[in-house]
Tab-separated table of C-alpha atoms and ligand atoms in Angstrom:
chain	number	residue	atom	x	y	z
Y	19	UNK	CA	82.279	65.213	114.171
Y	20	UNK	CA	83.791	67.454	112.145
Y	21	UNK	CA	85.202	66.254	108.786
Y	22	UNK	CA	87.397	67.425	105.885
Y	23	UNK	CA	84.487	66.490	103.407
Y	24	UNK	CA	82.038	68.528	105.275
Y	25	UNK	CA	84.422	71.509	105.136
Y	26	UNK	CA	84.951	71.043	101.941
Y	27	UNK	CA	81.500	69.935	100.292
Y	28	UNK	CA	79.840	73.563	101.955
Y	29	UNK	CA	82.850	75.785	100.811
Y	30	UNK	CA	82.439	74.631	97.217
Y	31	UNK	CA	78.685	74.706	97.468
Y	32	UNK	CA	78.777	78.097	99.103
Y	33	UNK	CA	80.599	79.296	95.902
Y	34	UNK	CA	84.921	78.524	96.270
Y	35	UNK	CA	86.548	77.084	93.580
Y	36	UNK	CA	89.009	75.719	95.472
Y	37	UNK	CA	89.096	74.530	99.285
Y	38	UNK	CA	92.090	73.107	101.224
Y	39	UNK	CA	93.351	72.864	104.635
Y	40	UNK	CA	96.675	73.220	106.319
Y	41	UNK	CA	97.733	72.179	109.498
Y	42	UNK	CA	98.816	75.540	111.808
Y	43	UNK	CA	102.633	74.096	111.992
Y	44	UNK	CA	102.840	75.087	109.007
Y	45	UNK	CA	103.064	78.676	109.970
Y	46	UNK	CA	106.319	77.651	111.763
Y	47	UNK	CA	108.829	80.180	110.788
Y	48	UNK	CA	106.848	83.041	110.204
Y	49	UNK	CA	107.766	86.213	111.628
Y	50	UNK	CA	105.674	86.502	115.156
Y	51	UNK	CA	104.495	90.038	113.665
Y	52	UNK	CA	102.597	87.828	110.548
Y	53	UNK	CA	102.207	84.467	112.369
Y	54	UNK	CA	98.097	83.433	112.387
Y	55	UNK	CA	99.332	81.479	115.611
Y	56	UNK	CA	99.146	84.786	117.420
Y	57	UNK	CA	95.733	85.444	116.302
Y	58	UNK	CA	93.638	82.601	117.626
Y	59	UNK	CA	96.552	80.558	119.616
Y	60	UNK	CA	93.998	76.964	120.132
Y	61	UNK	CA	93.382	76.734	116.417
Y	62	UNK	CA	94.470	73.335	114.699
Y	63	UNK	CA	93.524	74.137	111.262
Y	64	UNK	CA	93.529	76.697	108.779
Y	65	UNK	CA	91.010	75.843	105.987
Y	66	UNK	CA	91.627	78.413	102.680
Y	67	UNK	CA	89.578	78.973	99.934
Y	68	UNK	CA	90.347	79.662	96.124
Y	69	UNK	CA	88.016	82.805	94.071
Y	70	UNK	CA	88.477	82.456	90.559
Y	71	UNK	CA	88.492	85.764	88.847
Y	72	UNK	CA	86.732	85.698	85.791
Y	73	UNK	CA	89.346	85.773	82.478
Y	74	UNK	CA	86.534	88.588	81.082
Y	75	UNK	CA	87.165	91.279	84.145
Y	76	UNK	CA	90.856	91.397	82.166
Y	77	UNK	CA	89.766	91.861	78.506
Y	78	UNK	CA	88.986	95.853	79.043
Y	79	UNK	CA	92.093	96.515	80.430
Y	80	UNK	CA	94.098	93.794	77.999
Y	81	UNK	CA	91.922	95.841	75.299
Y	82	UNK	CA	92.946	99.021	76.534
Y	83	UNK	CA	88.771	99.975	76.556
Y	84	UNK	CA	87.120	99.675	80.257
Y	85	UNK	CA	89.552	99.567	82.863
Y	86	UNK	CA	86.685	99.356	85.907
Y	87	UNK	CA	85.693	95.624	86.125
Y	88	UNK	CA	88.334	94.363	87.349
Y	89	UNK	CA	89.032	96.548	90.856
Y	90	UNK	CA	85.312	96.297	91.109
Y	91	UNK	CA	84.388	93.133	90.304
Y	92	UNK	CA	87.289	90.772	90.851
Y	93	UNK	CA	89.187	93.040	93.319
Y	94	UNK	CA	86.778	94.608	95.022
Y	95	UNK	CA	83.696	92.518	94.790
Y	96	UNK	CA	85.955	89.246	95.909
Y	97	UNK	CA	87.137	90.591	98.753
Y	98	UNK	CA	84.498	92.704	100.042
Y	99	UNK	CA	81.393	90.559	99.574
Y	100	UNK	CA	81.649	87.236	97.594
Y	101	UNK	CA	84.667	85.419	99.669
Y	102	UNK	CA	83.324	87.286	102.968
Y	103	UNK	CA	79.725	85.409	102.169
Y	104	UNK	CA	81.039	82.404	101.861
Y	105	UNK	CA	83.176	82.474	104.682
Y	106	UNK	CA	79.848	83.134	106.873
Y	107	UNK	CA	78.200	80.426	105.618
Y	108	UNK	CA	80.961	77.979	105.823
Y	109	UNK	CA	81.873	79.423	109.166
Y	110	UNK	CA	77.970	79.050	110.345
Y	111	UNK	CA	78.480	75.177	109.290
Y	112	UNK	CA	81.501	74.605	111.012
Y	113	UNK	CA	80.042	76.231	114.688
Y	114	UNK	CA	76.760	74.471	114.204
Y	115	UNK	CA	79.489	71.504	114.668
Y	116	UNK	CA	80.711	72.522	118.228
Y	117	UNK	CA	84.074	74.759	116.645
Y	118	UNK	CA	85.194	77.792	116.162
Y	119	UNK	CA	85.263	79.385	113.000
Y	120	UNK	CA	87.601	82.677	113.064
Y	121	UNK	CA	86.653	83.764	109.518
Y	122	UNK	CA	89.402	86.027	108.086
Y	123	UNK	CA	88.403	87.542	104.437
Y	124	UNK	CA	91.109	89.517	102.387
Y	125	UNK	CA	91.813	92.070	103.560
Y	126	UNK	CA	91.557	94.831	105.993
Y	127	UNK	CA	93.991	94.635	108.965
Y	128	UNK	CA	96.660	97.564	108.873
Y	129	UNK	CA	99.002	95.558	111.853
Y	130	UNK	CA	102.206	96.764	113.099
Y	131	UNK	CA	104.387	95.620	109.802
Y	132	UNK	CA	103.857	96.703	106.681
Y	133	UNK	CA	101.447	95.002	104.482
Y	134	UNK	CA	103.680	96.186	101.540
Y	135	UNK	CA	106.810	95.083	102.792
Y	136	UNK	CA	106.661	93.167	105.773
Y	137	UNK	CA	108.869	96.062	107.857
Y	138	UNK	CA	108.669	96.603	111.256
Y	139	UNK	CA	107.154	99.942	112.460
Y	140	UNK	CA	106.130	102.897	110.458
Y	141	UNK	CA	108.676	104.310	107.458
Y	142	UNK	CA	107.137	107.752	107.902
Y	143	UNK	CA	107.976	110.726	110.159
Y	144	UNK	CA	105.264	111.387	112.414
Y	145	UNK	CA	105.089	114.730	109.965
Y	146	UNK	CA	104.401	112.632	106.960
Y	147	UNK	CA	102.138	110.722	109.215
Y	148	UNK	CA	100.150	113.147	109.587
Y	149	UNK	CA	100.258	114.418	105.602
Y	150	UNK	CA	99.252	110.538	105.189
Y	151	UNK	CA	96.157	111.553	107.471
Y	152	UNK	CA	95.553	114.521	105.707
Y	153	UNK	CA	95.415	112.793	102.553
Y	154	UNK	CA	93.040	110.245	103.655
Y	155	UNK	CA	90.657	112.643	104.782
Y	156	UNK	CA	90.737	114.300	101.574
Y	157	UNK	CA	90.180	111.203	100.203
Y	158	UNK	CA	93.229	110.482	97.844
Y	159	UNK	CA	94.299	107.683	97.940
Y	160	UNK	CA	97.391	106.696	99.210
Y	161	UNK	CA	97.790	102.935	100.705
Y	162	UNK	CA	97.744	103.453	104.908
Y	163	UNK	CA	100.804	100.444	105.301
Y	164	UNK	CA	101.154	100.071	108.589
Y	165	UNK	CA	98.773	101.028	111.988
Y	166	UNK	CA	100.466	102.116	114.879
Y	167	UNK	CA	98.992	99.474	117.127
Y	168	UNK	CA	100.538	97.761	120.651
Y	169	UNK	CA	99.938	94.782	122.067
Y	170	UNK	CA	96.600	94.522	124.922
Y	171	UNK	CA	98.533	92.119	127.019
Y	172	UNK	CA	101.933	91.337	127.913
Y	173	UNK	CA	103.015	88.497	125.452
Y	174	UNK	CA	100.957	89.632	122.769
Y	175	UNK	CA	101.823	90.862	119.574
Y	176	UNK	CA	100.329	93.980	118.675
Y	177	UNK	CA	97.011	93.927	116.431
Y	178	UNK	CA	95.426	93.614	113.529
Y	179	UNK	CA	97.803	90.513	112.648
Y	180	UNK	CA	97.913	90.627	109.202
Y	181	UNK	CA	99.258	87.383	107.755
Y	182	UNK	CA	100.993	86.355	104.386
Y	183	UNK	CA	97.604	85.421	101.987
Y	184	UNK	CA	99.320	83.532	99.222
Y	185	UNK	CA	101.686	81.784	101.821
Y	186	UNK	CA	99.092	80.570	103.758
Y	187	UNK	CA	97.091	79.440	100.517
Y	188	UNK	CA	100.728	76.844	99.576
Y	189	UNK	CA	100.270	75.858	103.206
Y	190	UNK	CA	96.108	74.896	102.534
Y	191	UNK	CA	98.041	72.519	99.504
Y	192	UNK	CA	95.724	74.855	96.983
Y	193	UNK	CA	99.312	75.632	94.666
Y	194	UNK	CA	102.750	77.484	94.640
Y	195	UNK	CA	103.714	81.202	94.018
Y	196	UNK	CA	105.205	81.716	90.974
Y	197	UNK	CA	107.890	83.848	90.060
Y	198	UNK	CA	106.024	86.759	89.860
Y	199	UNK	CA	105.463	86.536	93.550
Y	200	UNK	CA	101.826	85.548	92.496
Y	201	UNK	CA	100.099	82.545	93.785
Y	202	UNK	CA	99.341	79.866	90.879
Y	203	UNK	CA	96.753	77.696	90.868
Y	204	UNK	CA	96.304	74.677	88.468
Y	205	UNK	CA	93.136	75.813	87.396
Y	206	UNK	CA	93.137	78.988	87.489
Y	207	UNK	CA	97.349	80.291	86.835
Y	208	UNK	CA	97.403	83.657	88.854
Y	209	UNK	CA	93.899	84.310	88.343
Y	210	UNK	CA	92.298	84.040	92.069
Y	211	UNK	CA	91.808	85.567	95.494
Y	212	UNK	CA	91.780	84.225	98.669
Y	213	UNK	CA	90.351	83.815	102.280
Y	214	UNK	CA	90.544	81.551	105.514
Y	215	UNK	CA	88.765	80.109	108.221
Y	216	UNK	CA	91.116	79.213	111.452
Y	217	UNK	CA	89.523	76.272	113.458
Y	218	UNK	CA	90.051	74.588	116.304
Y	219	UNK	CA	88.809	71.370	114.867
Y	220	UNK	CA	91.529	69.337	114.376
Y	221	UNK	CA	91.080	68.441	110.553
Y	222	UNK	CA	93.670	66.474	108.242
Y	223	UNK	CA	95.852	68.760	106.276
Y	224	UNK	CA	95.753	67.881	102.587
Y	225	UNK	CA	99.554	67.574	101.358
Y	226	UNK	CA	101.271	70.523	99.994
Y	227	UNK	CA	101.008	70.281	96.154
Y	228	UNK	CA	103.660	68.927	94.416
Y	229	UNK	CA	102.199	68.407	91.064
Y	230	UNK	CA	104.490	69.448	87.968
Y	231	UNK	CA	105.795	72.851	88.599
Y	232	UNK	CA	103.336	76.011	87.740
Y	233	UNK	CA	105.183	78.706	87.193
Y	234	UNK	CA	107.514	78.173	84.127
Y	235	UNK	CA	110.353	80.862	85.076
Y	236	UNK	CA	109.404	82.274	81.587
Y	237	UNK	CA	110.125	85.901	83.113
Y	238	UNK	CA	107.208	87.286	80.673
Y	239	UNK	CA	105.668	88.731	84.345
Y	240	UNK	CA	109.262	90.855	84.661
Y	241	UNK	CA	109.110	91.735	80.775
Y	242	UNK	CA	105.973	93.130	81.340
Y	243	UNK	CA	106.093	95.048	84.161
Y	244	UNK	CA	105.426	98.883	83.529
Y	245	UNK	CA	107.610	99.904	86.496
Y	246	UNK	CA	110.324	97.394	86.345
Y	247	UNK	CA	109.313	96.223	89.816
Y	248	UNK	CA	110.582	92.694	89.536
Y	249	UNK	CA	114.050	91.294	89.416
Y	250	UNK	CA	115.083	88.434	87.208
Y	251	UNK	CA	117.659	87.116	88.885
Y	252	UNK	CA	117.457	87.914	93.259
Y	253	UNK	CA	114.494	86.301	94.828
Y	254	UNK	CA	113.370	85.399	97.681
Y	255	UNK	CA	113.209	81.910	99.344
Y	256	UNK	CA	110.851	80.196	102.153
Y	257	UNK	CA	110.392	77.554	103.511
Y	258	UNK	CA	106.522	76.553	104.308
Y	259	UNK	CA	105.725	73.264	106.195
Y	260	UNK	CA	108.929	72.111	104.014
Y	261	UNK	CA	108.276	72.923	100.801
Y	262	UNK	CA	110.469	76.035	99.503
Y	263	UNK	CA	108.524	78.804	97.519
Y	264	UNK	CA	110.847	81.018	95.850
Y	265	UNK	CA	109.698	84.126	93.689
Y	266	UNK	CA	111.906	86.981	91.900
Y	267	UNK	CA	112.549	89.602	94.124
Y	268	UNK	CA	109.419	92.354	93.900
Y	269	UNK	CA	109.820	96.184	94.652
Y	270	UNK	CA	106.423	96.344	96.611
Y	271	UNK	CA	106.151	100.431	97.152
Y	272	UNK	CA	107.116	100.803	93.515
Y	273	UNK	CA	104.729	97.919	92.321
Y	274	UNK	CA	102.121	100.020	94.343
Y	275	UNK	CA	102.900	103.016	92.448
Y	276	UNK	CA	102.645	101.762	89.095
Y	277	UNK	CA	99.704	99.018	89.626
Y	278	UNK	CA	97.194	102.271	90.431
Y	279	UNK	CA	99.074	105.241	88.269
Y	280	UNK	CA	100.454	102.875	85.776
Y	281	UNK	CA	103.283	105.162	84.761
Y	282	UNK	CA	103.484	107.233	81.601
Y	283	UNK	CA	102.469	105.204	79.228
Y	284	UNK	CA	100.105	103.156	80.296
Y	285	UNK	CA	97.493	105.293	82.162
Y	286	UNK	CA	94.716	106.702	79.539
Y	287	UNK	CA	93.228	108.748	82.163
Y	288	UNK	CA	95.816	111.256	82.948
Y	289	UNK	CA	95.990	114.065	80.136
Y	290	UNK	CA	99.194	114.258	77.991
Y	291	UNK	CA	99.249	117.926	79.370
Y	292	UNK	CA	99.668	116.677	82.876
Y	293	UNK	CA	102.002	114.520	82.013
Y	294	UNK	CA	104.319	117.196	80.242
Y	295	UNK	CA	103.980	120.032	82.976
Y	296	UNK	CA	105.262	117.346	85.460
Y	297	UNK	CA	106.778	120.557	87.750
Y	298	UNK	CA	109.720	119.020	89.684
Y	299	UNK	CA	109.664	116.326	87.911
Y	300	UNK	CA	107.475	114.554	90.096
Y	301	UNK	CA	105.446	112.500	88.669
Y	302	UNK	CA	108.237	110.761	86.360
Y	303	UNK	CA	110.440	110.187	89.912
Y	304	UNK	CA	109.706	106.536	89.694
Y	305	UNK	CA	110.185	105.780	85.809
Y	306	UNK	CA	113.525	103.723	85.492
Y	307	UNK	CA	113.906	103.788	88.877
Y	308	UNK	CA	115.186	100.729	90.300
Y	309	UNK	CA	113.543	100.855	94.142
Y	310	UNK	CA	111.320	103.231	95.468
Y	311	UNK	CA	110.115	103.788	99.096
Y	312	UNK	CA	106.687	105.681	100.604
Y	313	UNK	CA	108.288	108.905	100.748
Y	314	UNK	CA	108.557	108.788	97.249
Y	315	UNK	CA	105.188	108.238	96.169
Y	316	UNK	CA	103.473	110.099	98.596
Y	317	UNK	CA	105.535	112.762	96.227
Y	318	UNK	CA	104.002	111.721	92.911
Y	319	UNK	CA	100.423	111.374	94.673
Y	320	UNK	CA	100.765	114.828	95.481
Y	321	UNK	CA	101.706	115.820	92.217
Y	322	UNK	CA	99.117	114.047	90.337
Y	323	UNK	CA	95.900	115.450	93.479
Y	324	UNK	CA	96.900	118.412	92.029
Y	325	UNK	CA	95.093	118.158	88.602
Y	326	UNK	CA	92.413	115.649	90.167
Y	327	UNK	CA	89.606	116.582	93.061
Y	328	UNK	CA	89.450	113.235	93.850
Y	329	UNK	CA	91.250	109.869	93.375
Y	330	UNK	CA	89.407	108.766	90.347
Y	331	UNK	CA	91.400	109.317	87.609
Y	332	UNK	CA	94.873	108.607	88.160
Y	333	UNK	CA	93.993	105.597	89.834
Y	334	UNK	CA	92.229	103.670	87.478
Y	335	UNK	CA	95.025	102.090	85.419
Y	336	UNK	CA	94.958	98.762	87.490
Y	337	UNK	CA	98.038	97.425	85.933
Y	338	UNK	CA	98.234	93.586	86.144
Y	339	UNK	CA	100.457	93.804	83.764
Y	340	UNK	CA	101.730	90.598	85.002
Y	341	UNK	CA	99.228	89.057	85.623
Y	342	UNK	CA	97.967	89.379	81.708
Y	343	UNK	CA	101.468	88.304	80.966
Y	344	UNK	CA	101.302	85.327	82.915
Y	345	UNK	CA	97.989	84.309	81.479
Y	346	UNK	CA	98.894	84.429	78.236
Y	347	UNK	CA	102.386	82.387	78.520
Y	348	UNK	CA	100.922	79.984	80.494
Y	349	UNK	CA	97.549	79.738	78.255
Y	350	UNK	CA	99.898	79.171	74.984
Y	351	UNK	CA	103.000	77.161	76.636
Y	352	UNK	CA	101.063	74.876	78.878
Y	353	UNK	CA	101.795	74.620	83.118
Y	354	UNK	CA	98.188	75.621	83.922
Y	355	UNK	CA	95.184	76.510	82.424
Y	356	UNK	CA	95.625	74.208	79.691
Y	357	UNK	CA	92.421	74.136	77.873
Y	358	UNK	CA	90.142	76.357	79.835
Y	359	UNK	CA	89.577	78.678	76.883
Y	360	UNK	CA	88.779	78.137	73.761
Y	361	UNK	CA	90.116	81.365	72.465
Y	362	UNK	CA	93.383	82.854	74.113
Y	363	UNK	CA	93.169	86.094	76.163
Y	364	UNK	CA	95.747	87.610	73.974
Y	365	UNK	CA	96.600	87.615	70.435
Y	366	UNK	CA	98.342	90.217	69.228
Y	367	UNK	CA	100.842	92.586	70.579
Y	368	UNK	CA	100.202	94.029	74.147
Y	369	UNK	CA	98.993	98.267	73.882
Y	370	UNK	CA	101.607	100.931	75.135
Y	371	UNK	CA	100.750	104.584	74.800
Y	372	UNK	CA	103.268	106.761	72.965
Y	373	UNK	CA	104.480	109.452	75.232
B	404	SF4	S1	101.078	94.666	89.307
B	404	SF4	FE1	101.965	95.849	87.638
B	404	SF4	S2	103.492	97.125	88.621
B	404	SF4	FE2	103.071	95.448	90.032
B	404	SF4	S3	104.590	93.843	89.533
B	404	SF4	FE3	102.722	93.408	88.381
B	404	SF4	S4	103.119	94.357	86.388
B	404	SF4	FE4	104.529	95.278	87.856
B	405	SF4	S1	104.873	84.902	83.836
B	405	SF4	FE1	106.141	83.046	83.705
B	405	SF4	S2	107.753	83.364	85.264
B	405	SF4	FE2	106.142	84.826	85.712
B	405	SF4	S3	104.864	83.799	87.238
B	405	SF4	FE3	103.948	83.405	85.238
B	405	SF4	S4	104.827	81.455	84.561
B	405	SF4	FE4	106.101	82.211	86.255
């Protein structure tokens, strides 16, 4: 038999900081488009897994020095091979049992909503459908949102389902999103990734955490946004397996924009000069903007592929701008990750660039 123990005992020994599981009811609600119901209909359980990213992968880019660690190490490196590893092993524990283990890491599926914004269908003309292609080939990099995928069977939704991550992590019990649209952990504030394992063992879902709240609606995440890509006052409200999750209302496209370009003054790698030729206007066509859609950056992409053979360069500014933000308030004011450091990750000012 298949217990919550076991689960739990090989997904910390396997290297999670974190494991919890939901039951799939949870997922009532959901749009069918993002609902892991659709994926594997006879599974019972979703069991989710916390990866802590290490405070240090931040201190380059809080510094203002080495920008790379953290899309390669904690980005990257979680979701591509340290989460997938231990969902294998975890998942080779849980068939040696007699169940299924559908391991799902983070993330890859393109389905037939956006991944940015949860839209139905494609925003783009098939013409700038195919400039997207072009681009890819060329290899800049501009985010593919949506696939243009139908369902196999009658009944189906189309594939690659691609569910809501740090939704499905409150329904695993593992925390709440803060206002920041971030998911918070105790441990950990907004420092983590995550990845699941749908079963059809029928395990006990841990209760939803309702600890003292995480997120203290200091609004330091929407002060420090570079692109202004979070509202203070509309959010957004759902309900998961009862317990409402409400975050400030998030401009994904333009949060896209900024979190690999960074915006004018806070991306070291593009030169002044590029900045100030800025023909059209382009690449400041998201500065003080206050929504922005994919038409609109495929524009300042274009502008910026000009000066750059590949996408290394203006891509490296890896904002988390919010994410530093949220540290560091929660760090000093208490919430979460009380007492994990001995130093604080911030101490003076945060760096701007003057230009
Ligand atoms: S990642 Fe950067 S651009 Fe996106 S919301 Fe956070 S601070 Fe803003
Ligand atoms: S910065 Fe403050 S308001 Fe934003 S998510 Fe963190 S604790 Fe919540």
């Amino acid at each position: 038999m298949l217990t919550n123990e076991m689960v739990k005992e090989a997904a910390l020994a396997a290297g999670a900081d974190m494991c919890g599981i939901g039951s799939m009811d949870r997922f009532e609600g959901a749009p069918k488009e993002m609902d892991p119901r659709y994926i594997f209909p006879e599974a019972k359980s979703v069991i989710g897994m916390v990866f802590r990213i290490p405070r240090g992968v931040q201190r380059g880019i809080e510094e203002g020095t080495q920008f790379y660690q953290y899309p390669s190490m904690a980005y990257g490196g979680i979701n591509e091979i340290f989460a997938p590893a231990v969902l294998y092993q975890v998942g080779q524990m849980i068939e040696d049992n007699g169940y299924e283990a559908f391991i799902y890491r983070n993330t890859g599926a393109r389905g037939c909503v956006s991944d940015m914004d949860g839209s139905p269908g494609n925003t783009l003309s098939p013409e700038e459908q195919i400039e997207v292609m072009n681009q890819a080939k060329r290899k800049t990099n501009h985010h593919r949102s949506v696939q243009f995928t139908r369902a196999a069977r009658p009944g189906q939704i189309p594939p690659d389902l691609q569910f809501q991550f740090r939704l499905a992590a409150v329904a695993c019990g593992l925390g709440e999103i803060g206002w920041s649209k971030m998911f918070l952990t105790k441990d950990f504030g907004p420092m983590q990734r995550v990845a699941f394992i749908f079963t059809d063992a029928e395990l006990t879902a841990d209760p939803l955490y309702d600890g003292e709240p995480l997120c203290r609606r200091c609004m330091a995440c929407v002060r420090e946004c570079p692109g202004n890509c979070l509202s203070k006052t509309e959010s957004i409200r759902v309900n998961v397996g009862g317990k409402i999750c409400e975050w400030g209302k998030l401009d994904e496209w333009k949060c896209y924009a900024f979190y690999t370009h960074g915006g004018r003054k806070f991306n070291p790698f593009v030169p002044k000069e590029v900045w100030d030729k800025n023909e059209n206007g382009d690449l400041d066509l998201l500065e003080g903007k206050a929504t922005a859609n994919e038409k609109e950056i495929l524009k300042v992409y274009r502008a910026l592929e000009k000066y750059f053979p590949t996408w290394v360069g203006y891509n490296m500014a890896k904002c988390g701008g919010c994410i530093r933000a949220c540290v560091s308030m929660l760090e000093k004011k208490g919430g979460c990750m009380e007492g994990k450091f001995k130093e604080p990750l911030r101490k003076g000012k945060p760096w701007v660039m003057d230009r």
